[in-house]
Amino acid sequence: MNSYAILGVSQDASLADIKRAYRRLAMRWHPDRNTDPDATERFKQIRAAYDLLLTADLSDDAEIPPDSDVAPEAEESVARAADIRLNLTVSLEEAAAGCRKTVAYTRGKACPTCAGSGESGMTRTRFCKVCHGSGRVHGAKRELVPCVDCGGRGFFSERICPDCAGSGRETASVSLEITVPRGMLPGDELRLVGQGEAASEGLLAGDLYLTIVIATHPLFELRGRDLHYSMPVSALLMLAGGEVELPSLAGVVNRLLDAGLPDVRELRVSGKGYPGRGKIHAGNLVVKLTPVFPSRFNARQRKLLLQANAALMDNLSESYPEIAAWQAANVPE
């Protein structure tokens, strides 16, 4: 299959568009998150398509579109501390409308005792484990040569900070109140500049990246920006035609069903699915209508049904052409 088609992007898509599409599809089809029997194979196809497009885009011969987002991902001239990447889980309603969320995580900071140097307090001495304090070891020809580990001294002088065990860092808990814009999709990222690992000597603070994860909804299934679900409907209503109420994220949507056979139908309501973002339009509401016949009648309901059936039998050729044809062939006049 075409790699662009697998990821659902056009052939002039930028590198950022390709990455965004991959993250979104990988979140949906990862075998750990999707119980579909075909999920594993689908995930492999998505990964293979992404790797192929990424390799092509980064090759020397690749033509990078002028509007691509490759430049911001180039190596920065200023060295930074490590970035932190976390998942942010939100409900479908929160993602659709936008919300405020509190993000709690841990990151390192310079140890206040040693100011990040790892050294503090009185000097202590420890023997070299390689030469056992002698400063000499046997060489290749079994002759004694100076120990490389301790430089022939046989010991080390240290000033290890007792609070950080010489690492120069300690863990700090962070709590941030963030805004999730409306209409973000699974796999989209939020970047919080300077909220990654803390700055240290010669390094600017890293960034915090939050990958959006939308929790499973009891009714709606998000496919792209379309919202899908199944709904049982009275078979009699489908026969006669009439108004049906469809749940949506924005409330109930009323739609008129055309009269017809009580078969499974798909009803598509334009623009009533997941909201758009920027220049991207909202998705559709796609409802699978399943006919349900009444399982029990009371006396009044049975009488009304018999009356309706009698009225239909009066015009047999139009109401029940199959019955009319059978009777004409098999019932004597």
mmCIF file of N, CA and C in Angstrom, residues 84 105-120 161-174 196-200:
data_model
loop_
_atom_site.group_PDB
_atom_site.id
_atom_site.type_symbol
_atom_site.label_atom_id
_atom_site.label_comp_id
_atom_site.label_asym_id
_atom_site.label_seq_id
_atom_site.Cartn_x
_atom_site.Cartn_y
_atom_site.Cartn_z
ATOM 1 N N ILE A 84 11.415 16.423 29.010
ATOM 2 C CA ILE A 84 10.592 15.423 29.696
ATOM 3 C C ILE A 84 9.349 15.192 28.851
ATOM 4 N N TYR A 105 4.500 15.960 38.178
ATOM 5 C CA TYR A 105 5.602 15.092 37.778
ATOM 6 C C TYR A 105 6.845 15.457 38.581
ATOM 7 N N THR A 106 7.900 14.721 38.398
ATOM 8 C CA THR A 106 9.149 15.010 39.096
ATOM 9 C C THR A 106 10.239 15.317 38.088
ATOM 10 N N ARG A 107 11.150 16.149 38.481
ATOM 11 C CA ARG A 107 12.313 16.467 37.657
ATOM 12 C C ARG A 107 13.496 16.761 38.579
ATOM 13 N N GLY A 108 14.671 16.743 38.018
ATOM 14 C CA GLY A 108 15.862 16.988 38.828
ATOM 15 C C GLY A 108 16.135 18.472 38.997
ATOM 16 N N LYS A 109 16.863 18.810 40.035
ATOM 17 C CA LYS A 109 17.350 20.164 40.235
ATOM 18 C C LYS A 109 18.691 20.083 40.943
ATOM 19 N N ALA A 110 19.437 21.177 40.873
ATOM 20 C CA ALA A 110 20.753 21.185 41.495
ATOM 21 C C ALA A 110 20.628 21.015 43.003
ATOM 22 N N CYS A 111 21.482 20.160 43.547
ATOM 23 C CA CYS A 111 21.477 19.936 44.996
ATOM 24 C C CYS A 111 21.871 21.226 45.704
ATOM 25 N N PRO A 112 21.060 21.726 46.631
ATOM 26 C CA PRO A 112 21.399 22.989 47.307
ATOM 27 C C PRO A 112 22.615 22.885 48.217
ATOM 28 N N THR A 113 22.902 21.686 48.666
ATOM 29 C CA THR A 113 24.035 21.519 49.573
ATOM 30 C C THR A 113 25.358 21.733 48.852
ATOM 31 N N CYS A 114 25.495 21.158 47.655
ATOM 32 C CA CYS A 114 26.763 21.252 46.919
ATOM 33 C C CYS A 114 26.659 22.133 45.691
ATOM 34 N N ALA A 115 25.496 22.792 45.506
ATOM 35 C CA ALA A 115 25.274 23.680 44.355
ATOM 36 C C ALA A 115 25.481 22.961 43.032
ATOM 37 N N GLY A 116 25.201 21.654 43.030
ATOM 38 C CA GLY A 116 25.278 20.891 41.799
ATOM 39 C C GLY A 116 26.643 20.315 41.487
ATOM 40 N N SER A 117 27.620 20.569 42.331
ATOM 41 C CA SER A 117 28.973 20.076 42.052
ATOM 42 C C SER A 117 29.165 18.613 42.442
ATOM 43 N N GLY A 118 28.356 18.119 43.368
ATOM 44 C CA GLY A 118 28.525 16.761 43.865
ATOM 45 C C GLY A 118 29.552 16.628 44.963
ATOM 46 N N GLU A 119 30.256 17.726 45.277
ATOM 47 C CA GLU A 119 31.283 17.701 46.306
ATOM 48 C C GLU A 119 30.924 18.645 47.438
ATOM 49 N N SER A 120 31.039 18.141 48.662
ATOM 50 C CA SER A 120 30.727 18.979 49.820
ATOM 51 C C SER A 120 31.259 18.299 51.070
ATOM 52 N N CYS A 161 29.188 14.790 48.314
ATOM 53 C CA CYS A 161 28.094 15.448 49.031
ATOM 54 C C CYS A 161 27.196 14.392 49.671
ATOM 55 N N PRO A 162 26.947 14.492 50.963
ATOM 56 C CA PRO A 162 26.136 13.462 51.621
ATOM 57 C C PRO A 162 24.655 13.514 51.248
ATOM 58 N N ASP A 163 24.184 14.662 50.753
ATOM 59 C CA ASP A 163 22.750 14.793 50.472
ATOM 60 C C ASP A 163 22.360 14.278 49.094
ATOM 61 N N CYS A 164 23.282 14.318 48.138
ATOM 62 C CA CYS A 164 22.954 13.835 46.785
ATOM 63 C C CYS A 164 23.840 12.666 46.374
ATOM 64 N N ALA A 165 24.674 12.156 47.308
ATOM 65 C CA ALA A 165 25.577 11.030 47.051
ATOM 66 C C ALA A 165 26.524 11.305 45.889
ATOM 67 N N GLY A 166 26.853 12.568 45.689
ATOM 68 C CA GLY A 166 27.821 12.927 44.667
ATOM 69 C C GLY A 166 27.247 13.165 43.291
ATOM 70 N N SER A 167 25.922 13.013 43.131
ATOM 71 C CA SER A 167 25.323 13.203 41.803
ATOM 72 C C SER A 167 25.155 14.676 41.448
ATOM 73 N N GLY A 168 25.088 15.528 42.445
ATOM 74 C CA GLY A 168 24.871 16.950 42.207
ATOM 75 C C GLY A 168 23.430 17.315 41.928
ATOM 76 N N ARG A 169 22.546 16.318 41.944
ATOM 77 C CA ARG A 169 21.134 16.558 41.630
ATOM 78 C C ARG A 169 20.250 15.968 42.710
ATOM 79 N N GLU A 170 19.069 16.499 42.825
ATOM 80 C CA GLU A 170 18.050 15.912 43.682
ATOM 81 C C GLU A 170 16.701 16.031 42.982
ATOM 82 N N THR A 171 15.740 15.246 43.415
ATOM 83 C CA THR A 171 14.427 15.199 42.768
ATOM 84 C C THR A 171 13.501 16.257 43.362
ATOM 85 N N ALA A 172 12.798 16.930 42.470
ATOM 86 C CA ALA A 172 11.833 17.944 42.897
ATOM 87 C C ALA A 172 10.474 17.629 42.300
ATOM 88 N N SER A 173 9.433 17.759 43.084
ATOM 89 C CA SER A 173 8.060 17.560 42.598
ATOM 90 C C SER A 173 7.537 18.853 42.004
ATOM 91 N N VAL A 174 6.878 18.736 40.848
ATOM 92 C CA VAL A 174 6.364 19.908 40.142
ATOM 93 C C VAL A 174 4.881 19.714 39.877
ATOM 94 N N GLY A 196 11.018 21.268 31.399
ATOM 95 C CA GLY A 196 11.650 19.953 31.456
ATOM 96 C C GLY A 196 12.665 19.904 32.585
ATOM 97 N N GLU A 197 13.758 19.193 32.366
ATOM 98 C CA GLU A 197 14.804 19.157 33.390
ATOM 99 C C GLU A 197 15.350 20.553 33.615
ATOM 100 N N ALA A 198 15.662 20.852 34.880
ATOM 101 C CA ALA A 198 16.033 22.214 35.268
ATOM 102 C C ALA A 198 17.364 22.625 34.647
ATOM 103 N N ALA A 199 17.526 23.950 34.512
ATOM 104 C CA ALA A 199 18.769 24.494 33.987
ATOM 105 C C ALA A 199 19.909 24.229 34.957
ATOM 106 N N SER A 200 21.112 24.104 34.411
ATOM 107 C CA SER A 200 22.311 23.954 35.222
ATOM 108 C C SER A 200 23.425 24.715 34.530
#
